[in-house]
Amino acid sequence: MSEATSAPVDTSRHPLLWPLLATLLIIGWSSGFVGIRYANQEASVMLLLFWRTLLSGLILLPFALFMGPGISMRAVRDQALFGIMAVFLYLGGFALAIEQKVPTGLVALIADLLPLAIAALSQPVLGERLTARQWQGTAIAVAGVLIVSFDSLSLGTAPIWAYGLTVGSMLVFAAASVLYRRHERSRMPVYQSLCIHTLVGSVLFGLCASAQGSLAPPMTRDFAIGMVWLVLIATFLAYAVYYTSLRLFPVAKVSSAIYLSPPVTMIWAWLLFSEPLTLGMIAGLLVTLVGVWMTSRG
């Protein structure tokens, strides 16, 4: 294969590296709400995801082709599988569940239990055993997420399969994260792998969106703002930092930062859309912070 193999980074000599990456990851992961909020009023979710992934892939394409090592067909095949799992099935599964009227609060809660699934998979697949302290931190973080999400939880009237779809989408991304960590051969630069992931996702989302109607984007200010936000922050920042962190740190440690996504999303909503920020949400944020700190330091 022709992927680049970079020398490993001694993270013990860079004590501020993980706090920096974790902060960027939390900002990027939680910011997807903002772009969706702006753009979803103008287009269907599938059309929105099509343009998000297409624009992301096309922006990265010149860098992937001309600034990195040569990309073999085997590498494209391997990375395309991650694109199907981590982009199309993960994002598309939750989008379809919401369209089927699964309550958004319940979808968000299931999505944000992703680190718990990754922690469970990391030991049998990667041999990365969590300590008792890390499991305690995980339990505390889950409790914090439940506190934050409590007010928005409801069961709704969606078909049974739609609820299973949310769980399945979360588990698919957990499996993709663990396999990405294990897949030592895939050492191409992150911008190359992310380019393949998003372009593969755009083809599949485009097929879904075309079945619903036109692929033409709405020519509105809110859709444009949403796209810029989703591409630059929710895709480039979130996915690039996530994949980079997976190469440097244990997968359960990296994923634990995602527990802070729900409370930080509430802060985004409060700052940008004047949505209420209750004492319960603040308490949940503090509890989650304690849990993530214990998990990261374990």
Tab-separated table of C-alpha atoms in Angstrom:
chain	number	residue	atom	x	y	z
A	1	MET	CA	0.000	0.000	0.000
A	2	SER	CA	1.080	3.572	-0.522
A	3	GLU	CA	-0.355	5.274	2.541
A	4	ALA	CA	1.894	7.500	4.601
A	5	THR	CA	3.208	6.094	7.833
A	6	SER	CA	3.922	8.880	10.263
A	7	ALA	CA	6.035	8.480	13.366
A	8	PRO	CA	3.977	8.064	16.509
A	9	VAL	CA	3.620	11.063	18.762
A	10	ASP	CA	4.820	10.689	22.349
A	11	THR	CA	1.705	12.088	24.004
A	12	SER	CA	3.305	11.963	27.451
A	13	ARG	CA	5.635	14.769	26.329
A	14	HIS	CA	2.693	16.925	25.254
A	15	PRO	CA	0.436	17.118	28.332
A	16	LEU	CA	-1.762	19.833	26.806
A	17	LEU	CA	-2.405	17.917	23.588
A	18	TRP	CA	-5.350	15.869	24.862
A	19	PRO	CA	-7.143	18.811	26.592
A	20	LEU	CA	-6.787	20.813	23.350
A	21	LEU	CA	-8.062	18.008	21.120
A	22	ALA	CA	-10.888	17.175	23.537
A	23	THR	CA	-12.032	20.814	23.594
A	24	LEU	CA	-12.017	21.037	19.795
A	25	LEU	CA	-13.831	17.715	19.536
A	26	ILE	CA	-16.589	18.800	21.927
A	27	ILE	CA	-17.053	22.109	20.089
A	28	GLY	CA	-17.175	20.414	16.693
A	29	TRP	CA	-19.380	17.492	17.741
A	30	SER	CA	-21.983	19.645	19.479
A	31	SER	CA	-22.026	22.312	16.769
A	32	GLY	CA	-23.888	20.073	14.325
A	33	PHE	CA	-27.075	21.240	16.012
A	34	VAL	CA	-26.444	24.811	14.887
A	35	GLY	CA	-26.037	23.993	11.197
A	36	ILE	CA	-29.033	21.657	11.225
A	37	ARG	CA	-31.118	24.333	12.949
A	38	TYR	CA	-30.311	26.891	10.268
A	39	ALA	CA	-30.626	24.645	7.229
A	40	ASN	CA	-33.352	22.135	8.094
A	41	GLN	CA	-36.143	24.674	7.639
A	42	GLU	CA	-35.084	25.062	4.004
A	43	ALA	CA	-34.495	21.454	2.904
A	44	SER	CA	-35.128	17.826	3.796
A	45	VAL	CA	-32.604	16.114	6.031
A	46	MET	CA	-31.329	13.866	3.221
A	47	LEU	CA	-30.820	16.823	0.867
A	48	LEU	CA	-29.044	18.676	3.647
A	49	LEU	CA	-26.730	15.722	4.338
A	50	PHE	CA	-26.076	15.308	0.598
A	51	TRP	CA	-24.822	18.866	0.217
A	52	ARG	CA	-22.935	18.747	3.511
A	53	THR	CA	-20.936	15.684	2.488
A	54	LEU	CA	-20.551	16.672	-1.186
A	55	LEU	CA	-19.146	20.113	-0.395
A	56	SER	CA	-16.854	18.672	2.269
A	57	GLY	CA	-15.483	16.047	-0.093
A	58	LEU	CA	-15.001	18.424	-3.019
A	59	ILE	CA	-13.120	20.942	-0.861
A	60	LEU	CA	-10.779	18.210	0.378
A	61	LEU	CA	-10.354	16.524	-3.013
A	62	PRO	CA	-7.497	18.711	-4.429
A	63	PHE	CA	-5.534	18.329	-1.191
A	64	ALA	CA	-6.143	14.572	-1.146
A	65	LEU	CA	-4.995	14.154	-4.764
A	66	PHE	CA	-2.035	16.531	-4.973
A	67	MET	CA	-0.667	17.127	-1.462
A	68	GLY	CA	-0.538	13.661	0.040
A	69	PRO	CA	0.957	10.276	-0.813
A	70	GLY	CA	-0.518	8.231	-3.629
A	71	ILE	CA	-3.801	6.497	-2.804
A	72	SER	CA	-4.174	2.871	-3.828
A	73	MET	CA	-7.469	1.273	-4.775
A	74	ARG	CA	-7.191	-0.956	-1.722
A	75	ALA	CA	-6.970	2.126	0.467
A	76	VAL	CA	-10.019	3.621	-1.245
A	77	ARG	CA	-11.930	0.392	-0.619
A	78	ASP	CA	-10.962	0.283	3.059
A	79	GLN	CA	-11.782	3.940	3.668
A	80	ALA	CA	-15.036	3.699	1.698
A	81	LEU	CA	-16.224	1.121	4.219
A	82	PHE	CA	-15.546	3.561	7.059
A	83	GLY	CA	-17.397	6.244	5.086
A	84	ILE	CA	-20.451	4.020	4.753
A	85	MET	CA	-20.415	3.212	8.468
A	86	ALA	CA	-19.345	6.488	10.093
A	87	VAL	CA	-21.033	8.935	7.700
A	88	PHE	CA	-23.910	7.379	5.780
A	89	LEU	CA	-25.291	4.828	8.248
A	90	TYR	CA	-24.589	6.920	11.357
A	91	LEU	CA	-25.879	10.307	10.185
A	92	GLY	CA	-28.488	8.879	7.823
A	93	GLY	CA	-29.885	6.472	10.391
A	94	PHE	CA	-30.562	9.194	12.920
A	95	ALA	CA	-31.963	11.489	10.222
A	96	LEU	CA	-34.400	8.806	9.069
A	97	ALA	CA	-35.437	8.110	12.660
A	98	ILE	CA	-36.261	11.790	13.189
A	99	GLU	CA	-38.260	11.840	9.940
A	100	GLN	CA	-40.218	8.857	11.282
A	101	LYS	CA	-41.164	11.015	14.306
A	102	VAL	CA	-38.849	9.500	16.897
A	103	PRO	CA	-38.585	12.367	19.436
A	104	THR	CA	-35.444	14.423	18.903
A	105	GLY	CA	-34.552	14.313	22.591
A	106	LEU	CA	-34.602	10.520	22.589
A	107	VAL	CA	-32.537	10.373	19.385
A	108	ALA	CA	-29.971	12.729	20.905
A	109	LEU	CA	-29.794	10.692	24.103
A	110	ILE	CA	-29.174	7.423	22.234
A	111	ALA	CA	-26.582	9.100	20.008
A	112	ASP	CA	-24.751	10.468	23.016
A	113	LEU	CA	-24.501	7.041	24.644
A	114	LEU	CA	-21.992	6.235	21.877
A	115	PRO	CA	-18.979	6.317	24.246
A	116	LEU	CA	-20.582	3.628	26.398
A	117	ALA	CA	-20.810	1.289	23.399
A	118	ILE	CA	-17.238	2.102	22.389
A	119	ALA	CA	-15.992	1.397	25.920
A	120	ALA	CA	-17.713	-1.996	25.820
A	121	LEU	CA	-16.192	-2.870	22.419
A	122	SER	CA	-12.677	-1.576	23.056
A	123	GLN	CA	-11.719	-4.372	25.451
A	124	PRO	CA	-12.622	-7.454	23.371
A	125	VAL	CA	-11.555	-5.925	20.030
A	126	LEU	CA	-8.560	-3.778	20.982
A	127	GLY	CA	-7.548	-5.159	24.359
A	128	GLU	CA	-7.897	-1.677	25.867
A	129	ARG	CA	-9.195	-2.537	29.329
A	130	LEU	CA	-10.895	0.223	31.303
A	131	THR	CA	-9.973	0.527	34.954
A	132	ALA	CA	-12.560	0.523	37.737
A	133	ARG	CA	-12.079	4.304	38.002
A	134	GLN	CA	-12.822	4.731	34.292
A	135	TRP	CA	-15.997	2.633	34.539
A	136	GLN	CA	-17.083	4.776	37.498
A	137	GLY	CA	-16.411	7.887	35.423
A	138	THR	CA	-18.409	6.421	32.552
A	139	ALA	CA	-21.379	5.785	34.858
A	140	ILE	CA	-21.203	9.344	36.206
A	141	ALA	CA	-20.991	10.787	32.680
A	142	VAL	CA	-24.045	8.779	31.589
A	143	ALA	CA	-25.918	10.087	34.643
A	144	GLY	CA	-25.005	13.646	33.636
A	145	VAL	CA	-26.281	13.073	30.094
A	146	LEU	CA	-29.564	11.727	31.505
A	147	ILE	CA	-29.949	14.802	33.716
A	148	VAL	CA	-29.381	17.141	30.770
A	149	SER	CA	-31.779	15.205	28.521
A	150	PHE	CA	-34.514	14.568	31.087
A	151	ASP	CA	-36.787	17.475	30.181
A	152	SER	CA	-36.757	16.651	26.458
A	153	LEU	CA	-37.358	12.901	26.748
A	154	SER	CA	-40.554	11.311	25.455
A	155	LEU	CA	-41.417	8.047	23.715
A	156	GLY	CA	-43.410	9.411	20.764
A	157	THR	CA	-45.488	7.409	18.285
A	158	ALA	CA	-42.892	6.298	15.716
A	159	PRO	CA	-42.877	2.693	14.415
A	160	ILE	CA	-40.869	0.225	16.479
A	161	TRP	CA	-38.221	-0.243	13.789
A	162	ALA	CA	-37.412	3.483	13.879
A	163	TYR	CA	-36.406	3.238	17.543
A	164	GLY	CA	-34.223	0.245	16.720
A	165	LEU	CA	-32.683	2.269	13.895
A	166	THR	CA	-31.355	4.872	16.352
A	167	VAL	CA	-29.684	2.189	18.459
A	168	GLY	CA	-28.329	0.457	15.371
A	169	SER	CA	-26.856	3.695	13.984
A	170	MET	CA	-25.081	4.381	17.254
A	171	LEU	CA	-23.669	0.846	17.387
A	172	VAL	CA	-22.475	1.069	13.770
A	173	PHE	CA	-20.470	4.210	14.552
A	174	ALA	CA	-19.063	2.590	17.700
A	175	ALA	CA	-17.921	-0.391	15.631
A	176	ALA	CA	-16.440	1.928	12.989
A	177	SER	CA	-14.468	3.814	15.657
A	178	VAL	CA	-13.015	0.643	17.140
A	179	LEU	CA	-12.168	-0.803	13.718
A	180	TYR	CA	-10.568	2.490	12.636
A	181	ARG	CA	-8.344	2.359	15.688
A	182	ARG	CA	-7.456	-1.264	14.971
A	183	HIS	CA	-6.907	-0.723	11.240
A	184	GLU	CA	-3.212	0.107	11.501
A	185	ARG	CA	-2.729	-0.158	7.747
A	186	SER	CA	-4.846	2.935	7.131
A	187	ARG	CA	-2.201	5.508	7.925
A	188	MET	CA	-3.043	7.958	5.154
A	189	PRO	CA	-3.378	11.597	6.260
A	190	VAL	CA	-6.698	12.416	7.874
A	191	TYR	CA	-7.690	14.855	5.105
A	192	GLN	CA	-7.358	12.050	2.544
A	193	SER	CA	-9.419	9.541	4.527
A	194	LEU	CA	-12.047	12.164	5.386
A	195	CYS	CA	-12.292	13.120	1.699
A	196	ILE	CA	-13.093	9.508	0.799
A	197	HIS	CA	-15.568	9.166	3.681
A	198	THR	CA	-17.539	12.265	2.733
A	199	LEU	CA	-17.577	11.607	-1.015
A	200	VAL	CA	-18.851	8.069	-0.445
A	201	GLY	CA	-21.477	9.480	1.906
A	202	SER	CA	-22.500	12.097	-0.653
A	203	VAL	CA	-23.153	9.459	-3.328
A	204	LEU	CA	-25.409	7.469	-0.992
A	205	PHE	CA	-27.165	10.520	0.432
A	206	GLY	CA	-27.630	11.803	-3.119
A	207	LEU	CA	-29.438	8.600	-4.090
A	208	CYS	CA	-31.727	8.953	-1.074
A	209	ALA	CA	-32.385	12.653	-1.679
A	210	SER	CA	-33.047	12.164	-5.418
A	211	ALA	CA	-35.754	9.636	-4.550
A	212	GLN	CA	-37.479	12.422	-2.605
A	213	GLY	CA	-37.175	15.084	-5.301
A	214	SER	CA	-34.650	17.497	-6.778
A	215	LEU	CA	-31.016	17.694	-5.650
A	216	ALA	CA	-30.917	21.458	-6.225
A	217	PRO	CA	-30.004	23.362	-3.030
A	218	PRO	CA	-32.327	26.107	-1.726
A	219	MET	CA	-30.839	29.494	-2.596
A	220	THR	CA	-31.478	31.039	0.819
A	221	ARG	CA	-29.284	32.751	3.384
A	222	ASP	CA	-30.168	30.340	6.195
A	223	PHE	CA	-29.319	27.286	4.090
A	224	ALA	CA	-25.974	28.831	3.104
A	225	ILE	CA	-25.132	29.689	6.722
A	226	GLY	CA	-26.079	26.192	7.795
A	227	MET	CA	-23.927	24.606	5.107
A	228	VAL	CA	-20.866	26.693	5.976
A	229	TRP	CA	-21.264	25.745	9.627
A	230	LEU	CA	-21.851	22.042	8.921
A	231	VAL	CA	-18.921	21.750	6.523
A	232	LEU	CA	-16.285	23.767	8.386
A	233	ILE	CA	-17.088	22.936	12.002
A	234	ALA	CA	-19.397	19.910	12.233
A	235	THR	CA	-17.499	17.988	9.520
A	236	PHE	CA	-13.927	19.257	9.142
A	237	LEU	CA	-13.333	20.107	12.797
A	238	ALA	CA	-15.337	17.306	14.420
A	239	TYR	CA	-14.369	14.374	12.188
A	240	ALA	CA	-10.756	15.443	11.617
A	241	VAL	CA	-10.090	15.910	15.324
A	242	TYR	CA	-11.900	12.659	16.149
A	243	TYR	CA	-9.886	10.576	13.682
A	244	THR	CA	-6.629	12.255	14.706
A	245	SER	CA	-7.360	11.597	18.378
A	246	LEU	CA	-8.122	7.930	17.673
A	247	ARG	CA	-4.597	7.531	16.311
A	248	LEU	CA	-3.021	9.059	19.411
A	249	PHE	CA	-5.126	7.967	22.382
A	250	PRO	CA	-7.171	4.968	23.589
A	251	VAL	CA	-10.518	4.878	21.823
A	252	ALA	CA	-12.575	4.866	25.041
A	253	LYS	CA	-10.753	7.966	26.272
A	254	VAL	CA	-11.396	9.806	23.016
A	255	SER	CA	-15.065	8.884	22.859
A	256	SER	CA	-15.677	9.893	26.478
A	257	ALA	CA	-15.415	13.546	25.450
A	258	ILE	CA	-18.608	13.080	23.406
A	259	TYR	CA	-20.538	12.794	26.689
A	260	LEU	CA	-20.141	16.566	26.942
A	261	SER	CA	-21.900	17.089	23.614
A	262	PRO	CA	-25.481	17.342	25.018
A	263	PRO	CA	-24.776	20.019	27.653
A	264	VAL	CA	-22.571	22.008	25.285
A	265	THR	CA	-25.314	21.799	22.644
A	266	MET	CA	-27.681	23.326	25.208
A	267	ILE	CA	-25.237	26.196	25.631
A	268	TRP	CA	-25.099	26.688	21.830
A	269	ALA	CA	-28.910	26.829	21.774
A	270	TRP	CA	-28.982	29.316	24.647
A	271	LEU	CA	-26.387	31.624	23.073
A	272	LEU	CA	-27.631	31.543	19.467
A	273	PHE	CA	-31.357	30.852	19.696
A	274	SER	CA	-32.260	32.089	23.208
A	275	GLU	CA	-33.500	28.645	24.230
A	276	PRO	CA	-33.819	28.162	28.001
A	277	LEU	CA	-30.823	27.016	30.024
A	278	THR	CA	-32.152	25.514	33.245
A	279	LEU	CA	-30.451	24.717	36.528
A	280	GLY	CA	-30.977	21.022	35.743
A	281	MET	CA	-28.973	21.389	32.515
A	282	ILE	CA	-26.168	23.188	34.371
A	283	ALA	CA	-26.146	20.466	37.025
A	284	GLY	CA	-26.014	17.808	34.308
A	285	LEU	CA	-23.061	19.611	32.699
A	286	LEU	CA	-21.127	19.598	35.972
A	287	VAL	CA	-21.880	15.927	36.626
A	288	THR	CA	-20.816	15.017	33.091
A	289	LEU	CA	-17.584	16.996	33.475
A	290	VAL	CA	-16.694	14.968	36.560
A	291	GLY	CA	-17.395	11.711	34.737
A	292	VAL	CA	-15.339	12.643	31.674
A	293	TRP	CA	-12.455	13.794	33.886
A	294	MET	CA	-12.442	10.460	35.741
A	295	THR	CA	-12.600	8.473	32.509
A	296	SER	CA	-9.812	10.462	30.849
A	297	ARG	CA	-7.485	10.227	33.849
A	298	GLY	CA	-8.095	6.554	34.560
